[in-house]
Amino acid sequence: MLDQIFDYLHFHFSIETSIVLLILIFLEAVLSADNAIALAAIAQGLEDKKLEREALNIGLVVAYVLRITLLLTATWVQQFWQFELLGAAYLLWLVFQHFTSEEGEDNQHHGPRFTSVLQAIPVLAFTDLAFSLDSVTTAIAVSNETWLVITGTTIGVVTLRFMAGLFIQWLDEYVYLEDAGYITVALVGLRLLLKVVNDSLVPPQWFMITAIALILAWGFSKRTESEKIIEEPEKTELVEGSRE
């Protein structure tokens, strides 16, 4: 039975296999930075740290199932440009919703707001699926070994959960980070749209990675005022202590 399953999945071990697996994990990590910040911004709509973690955990389990389904049906899905069009429309709708939302007390736009975890889970799962429409082609191009791609995807989702957790903390610390995240979402949405219109117009991956890195650098360029306020009393206490 196992032999039949392994034959179906093209299960072969070699040094080449290990290298390909490392490449897949690296690509998943690099290409998921924009995905992670988008998921973090969406999860923040719950405005409760415990619920944010719960929504991310459940949402990414659902997202993982959808990713595996997408990988196993990738050959079929790629025949229909409508899937990429829907993914592009969904991501661009998220960006539009963010930048047209009312500004909060911090004079910044914020993502959608939820009253329960069940409201956030579908948004998290479908956002990840839309991103996966862009990355699945890359994963399949690296290797046609089904089990390898699934393993890389599994590790990628675990990495994505870790990165999203970090970004949730950083979103509270940096003024422009949420806007930067949604700008990168817009880039992915536009890339999917260009694939539908004319594949030759799609920018290469190195361009996307460079652009996302520059946008995120801007996102980390300014800390929130609350961080400065916290630091100032600490400095004052140190000065007073030294005088005594």
Short mmCIF file of C-alpha atoms in Angstrom, two decimals:
data_model
loop_
_atom_site.label_atom_id
_atom_site.label_comp_id
_atom_site.label_asym_id
_atom_site.label_seq_id
_atom_site.Cartn_x
_atom_site.Cartn_y
_atom_site.Cartn_z
CA MET A 1 0.00 0.00 0.00
CA LEU A 2 2.75 2.43 1.00
CA ASP A 3 4.70 1.53 -2.14
CA GLN A 4 1.70 2.44 -4.27
CA ILE A 5 1.28 5.77 -2.44
CA PHE A 6 4.99 6.62 -2.79
CA ASP A 7 4.91 5.70 -6.47
CA TYR A 8 1.97 8.03 -6.97
CA LEU A 9 3.75 10.86 -5.18
CA HIS A 10 7.02 10.16 -7.08
CA PHE A 11 8.78 9.57 -3.75
CA HIS A 12 12.57 9.48 -4.31
CA PHE A 13 15.41 10.38 -1.95
CA SER A 14 18.66 11.88 -3.23
CA ILE A 15 21.04 14.76 -2.66
CA GLU A 16 19.28 16.55 -5.49
CA THR A 17 15.98 16.05 -3.66
CA SER A 18 17.38 17.71 -0.51
CA ILE A 19 18.62 20.70 -2.51
CA VAL A 20 15.26 21.12 -4.27
CA LEU A 21 13.46 20.91 -0.90
CA LEU A 22 15.71 23.64 0.54
CA ILE A 23 15.02 25.82 -2.51
CA LEU A 24 11.26 25.31 -2.10
CA ILE A 25 11.44 26.23 1.61
CA PHE A 26 13.53 29.32 0.79
CA LEU A 27 11.07 30.42 -1.90
CA GLU A 28 8.12 29.87 0.46
CA ALA A 29 9.81 32.00 3.15
CA VAL A 30 10.84 34.83 0.80
CA LEU A 31 7.56 34.96 -1.11
CA SER A 32 5.40 34.77 2.04
CA ALA A 33 6.59 38.02 3.68
CA ASP A 34 3.85 40.05 1.97
CA ASN A 35 1.33 37.27 2.67
CA ALA A 36 2.30 37.21 6.35
CA ILE A 37 1.85 40.95 6.84
CA ALA A 38 -1.53 40.85 5.07
CA LEU A 39 -2.73 38.01 7.33
CA ALA A 40 -1.40 39.84 10.40
CA ALA A 41 -3.26 43.02 9.43
CA ILE A 42 -6.47 41.05 8.88
CA ALA A 43 -6.14 39.19 12.20
CA GLN A 44 -5.69 42.53 13.98
CA GLY A 45 -9.28 43.30 13.06
CA LEU A 46 -10.31 41.25 16.10
CA GLU A 47 -8.57 43.72 18.45
CA ASP A 48 -7.88 40.98 21.01
CA LYS A 49 -4.51 39.23 21.12
CA LYS A 50 -5.91 35.87 22.19
CA LEU A 51 -8.55 35.91 19.44
CA GLU A 52 -5.95 37.06 16.89
CA ARG A 53 -3.79 34.00 17.64
CA GLU A 54 -6.82 31.69 17.56
CA ALA A 55 -7.97 33.11 14.20
CA LEU A 56 -4.48 32.77 12.71
CA ASN A 57 -4.12 29.17 13.90
CA ILE A 58 -7.51 28.00 12.60
CA GLY A 59 -7.36 30.19 9.50
CA LEU A 60 -4.00 28.78 8.45
CA VAL A 61 -5.17 25.19 8.99
CA VAL A 62 -8.03 25.89 6.58
CA ALA A 63 -5.57 27.72 4.28
CA TYR A 64 -3.24 24.71 4.36
CA VAL A 65 -6.04 22.38 3.21
CA LEU A 66 -6.89 24.82 0.41
CA ARG A 67 -3.20 25.08 -0.59
CA ILE A 68 -2.80 21.31 -0.83
CA THR A 69 -6.01 21.09 -2.85
CA LEU A 70 -4.67 23.80 -5.16
CA LEU A 71 -1.35 21.99 -5.59
CA LEU A 72 -3.00 18.66 -6.39
CA THR A 73 -5.29 20.32 -8.95
CA ALA A 74 -2.75 22.88 -10.20
CA THR A 75 -2.53 21.46 -13.72
CA TRP A 76 -6.29 21.75 -14.05
CA VAL A 77 -6.55 25.17 -12.32
CA GLN A 78 -3.90 26.71 -14.57
CA GLN A 79 -6.09 26.01 -17.59
CA PHE A 80 -8.66 28.54 -16.35
CA TRP A 81 -7.60 32.19 -16.24
CA GLN A 82 -10.79 32.95 -14.30
CA PHE A 83 -9.20 31.66 -11.08
CA GLU A 84 -6.34 34.14 -11.35
CA LEU A 85 -8.78 36.92 -12.22
CA LEU A 86 -10.84 36.16 -9.11
CA GLY A 87 -7.67 36.06 -6.98
CA ALA A 88 -6.50 39.41 -8.39
CA ALA A 89 -9.93 40.99 -7.88
CA TYR A 90 -10.10 39.72 -4.28
CA LEU A 91 -6.64 41.04 -3.33
CA LEU A 92 -7.25 44.42 -4.99
CA TRP A 93 -10.62 44.61 -3.21
CA LEU A 94 -8.84 44.10 0.13
CA VAL A 95 -6.43 46.93 -0.73
CA PHE A 96 -9.29 49.23 -1.82
CA GLN A 97 -11.21 48.43 1.38
CA HIS A 98 -8.16 49.26 3.49
CA PHE A 99 -7.25 52.61 1.91
CA THR A 100 -10.85 53.81 1.74
CA SER A 101 -11.59 52.92 5.38
CA GLU A 102 -11.99 55.63 7.98
CA GLU A 103 -8.79 56.67 9.74
CA GLY A 104 -8.42 55.67 13.37
CA GLU A 105 -7.29 57.77 16.31
CA ASP A 106 -3.71 57.36 15.09
CA ASN A 107 -4.66 58.98 11.73
CA GLN A 108 -3.93 55.69 9.94
CA HIS A 109 -6.11 53.41 7.82
CA HIS A 110 -6.80 49.94 9.18
CA GLY A 111 -7.97 46.65 7.72
CA PRO A 112 -11.42 45.03 8.17
CA ARG A 113 -12.87 44.74 11.66
CA PHE A 114 -14.47 41.54 13.02
CA THR A 115 -16.71 40.76 15.98
CA SER A 116 -15.83 37.05 16.12
CA VAL A 117 -13.14 34.55 15.11
CA LEU A 118 -15.57 32.85 12.71
CA GLN A 119 -15.80 36.06 10.68
CA ALA A 120 -12.01 36.37 10.37
CA ILE A 121 -11.21 32.74 9.44
CA PRO A 122 -12.69 32.75 5.88
CA VAL A 123 -10.99 36.07 5.08
CA LEU A 124 -7.62 34.74 6.30
CA ALA A 125 -8.00 31.44 4.41
CA PHE A 126 -9.09 32.98 1.10
CA THR A 127 -6.41 35.69 1.31
CA ASP A 128 -3.75 32.99 1.63
CA LEU A 129 -5.36 31.05 -1.23
CA ALA A 130 -5.24 34.14 -3.47
CA PHE A 131 -1.53 34.53 -2.71
CA SER A 132 -1.03 30.83 -3.41
CA LEU A 133 -2.38 31.26 -6.94
CA ASP A 134 0.72 33.34 -7.63
CA SER A 135 3.24 31.08 -5.87
CA VAL A 136 1.98 27.65 -6.97
CA THR A 137 3.37 28.15 -10.48
CA THR A 138 6.80 28.87 -9.01
CA ALA A 139 6.69 25.79 -6.78
CA ILE A 140 5.69 23.48 -9.64
CA ALA A 141 8.37 24.99 -11.89
CA VAL A 142 11.06 24.13 -9.31
CA SER A 143 10.01 20.48 -9.01
CA ASN A 144 7.43 18.11 -10.46
CA GLU A 145 7.83 15.81 -7.44
CA THR A 146 4.41 16.08 -5.77
CA TRP A 147 5.57 15.02 -2.30
CA LEU A 148 8.42 17.55 -2.43
CA VAL A 149 6.11 20.43 -3.27
CA ILE A 150 3.68 19.36 -0.52
CA THR A 151 6.53 19.15 2.02
CA GLY A 152 7.78 22.59 1.01
CA THR A 153 4.25 23.97 1.29
CA THR A 154 3.79 22.43 4.75
CA ILE A 155 6.97 24.03 6.06
CA GLY A 156 6.00 27.24 4.29
CA VAL A 157 2.67 27.43 6.16
CA VAL A 158 4.43 26.87 9.51
CA THR A 159 6.88 29.64 8.59
CA LEU A 160 3.98 31.86 7.54
CA ARG A 161 2.31 31.41 10.95
CA PHE A 162 5.53 32.38 12.73
CA MET A 163 6.06 35.43 10.50
CA ALA A 164 2.44 36.57 10.85
CA GLY A 165 2.82 36.42 14.64
CA LEU A 166 5.87 38.68 14.43
CA PHE A 167 4.14 41.12 12.10
CA ILE A 168 1.17 41.42 14.49
CA GLN A 169 3.59 42.77 17.11
CA TRP A 170 5.39 45.01 14.63
CA LEU A 171 2.15 46.50 13.29
CA ASP A 172 1.68 48.11 16.71
CA GLU A 173 5.23 49.47 16.70
CA TYR A 174 5.66 50.95 13.21
CA VAL A 175 3.49 53.69 11.72
CA TYR A 176 3.67 52.82 8.02
CA LEU A 177 3.92 49.03 8.23
CA GLU A 178 0.23 48.24 7.72
CA ASP A 179 0.01 50.54 4.68
CA ALA A 180 3.24 49.01 3.33
CA GLY A 181 1.75 45.54 3.73
CA TYR A 182 -1.34 46.43 1.74
CA ILE A 183 0.78 48.04 -0.99
CA THR A 184 2.60 44.71 -1.38
CA VAL A 185 -0.80 42.99 -1.55
CA ALA A 186 -1.68 45.37 -4.39
CA LEU A 187 1.52 44.36 -6.20
CA VAL A 188 0.61 40.67 -5.99
CA GLY A 189 -2.94 41.44 -7.15
CA LEU A 190 -1.66 43.45 -10.12
CA ARG A 191 0.81 40.67 -10.99
CA LEU A 192 -2.04 38.15 -11.10
CA LEU A 193 -4.07 40.55 -13.23
CA LEU A 194 -1.19 40.96 -15.69
CA LYS A 195 -0.93 37.16 -15.98
CA VAL A 196 -4.54 37.14 -17.10
CA VAL A 197 -4.14 40.04 -19.56
CA ASN A 198 -0.78 39.11 -21.07
CA ASP A 199 1.73 36.73 -19.50
CA SER A 200 4.65 38.53 -21.17
CA LEU A 201 3.85 41.66 -19.12
CA VAL A 202 4.34 39.86 -15.77
CA PRO A 203 7.40 41.21 -13.92
CA PRO A 204 10.05 38.62 -12.93
CA GLN A 205 10.25 37.28 -9.38
CA TRP A 206 13.49 39.16 -8.64
CA PHE A 207 11.69 42.43 -9.41
CA MET A 208 8.79 41.52 -7.11
CA ILE A 209 11.12 40.52 -4.27
CA THR A 210 13.14 43.74 -4.65
CA ALA A 211 10.01 45.91 -4.75
CA ILE A 212 8.50 44.19 -1.70
CA ALA A 213 11.78 44.55 0.22
CA LEU A 214 11.91 48.31 -0.52
CA ILE A 215 8.26 48.81 0.45
CA LEU A 216 8.72 46.90 3.72
CA ALA A 217 11.87 48.94 4.44
CA TRP A 218 9.68 52.04 4.22
CA GLY A 219 7.13 50.31 6.46
CA PHE A 220 9.77 49.89 9.18
CA SER A 221 11.08 53.45 8.80
CA LYS A 222 9.08 55.11 11.60
CA ARG A 223 8.11 53.93 15.06
CA THR A 224 4.82 54.88 16.69
CA GLU A 225 4.69 57.79 19.14
CA SER A 226 3.77 55.42 21.99
CA GLU A 227 7.18 53.76 21.63
CA LYS A 228 8.90 57.11 22.05
CA ILE A 229 6.75 58.00 25.06
CA ILE A 230 7.66 54.72 26.76
CA GLU A 231 11.36 55.23 26.12
CA GLU A 232 11.48 58.83 27.43
CA PRO A 233 10.46 58.06 31.07
CA GLU A 234 13.03 55.26 31.15
CA LYS A 235 15.74 57.70 30.11
CA THR A 236 14.54 60.21 32.75
CA GLU A 237 14.70 57.54 35.49
CA LEU A 238 18.24 56.63 34.46
CA VAL A 239 19.36 60.27 34.67
CA GLU A 240 17.76 60.74 38.10
CA GLY A 241 19.31 57.49 39.32
CA SER A 242 22.77 58.58 38.21
CA ARG A 243 22.39 61.92 40.08
CA GLU A 244 21.57 60.12 43.31
#
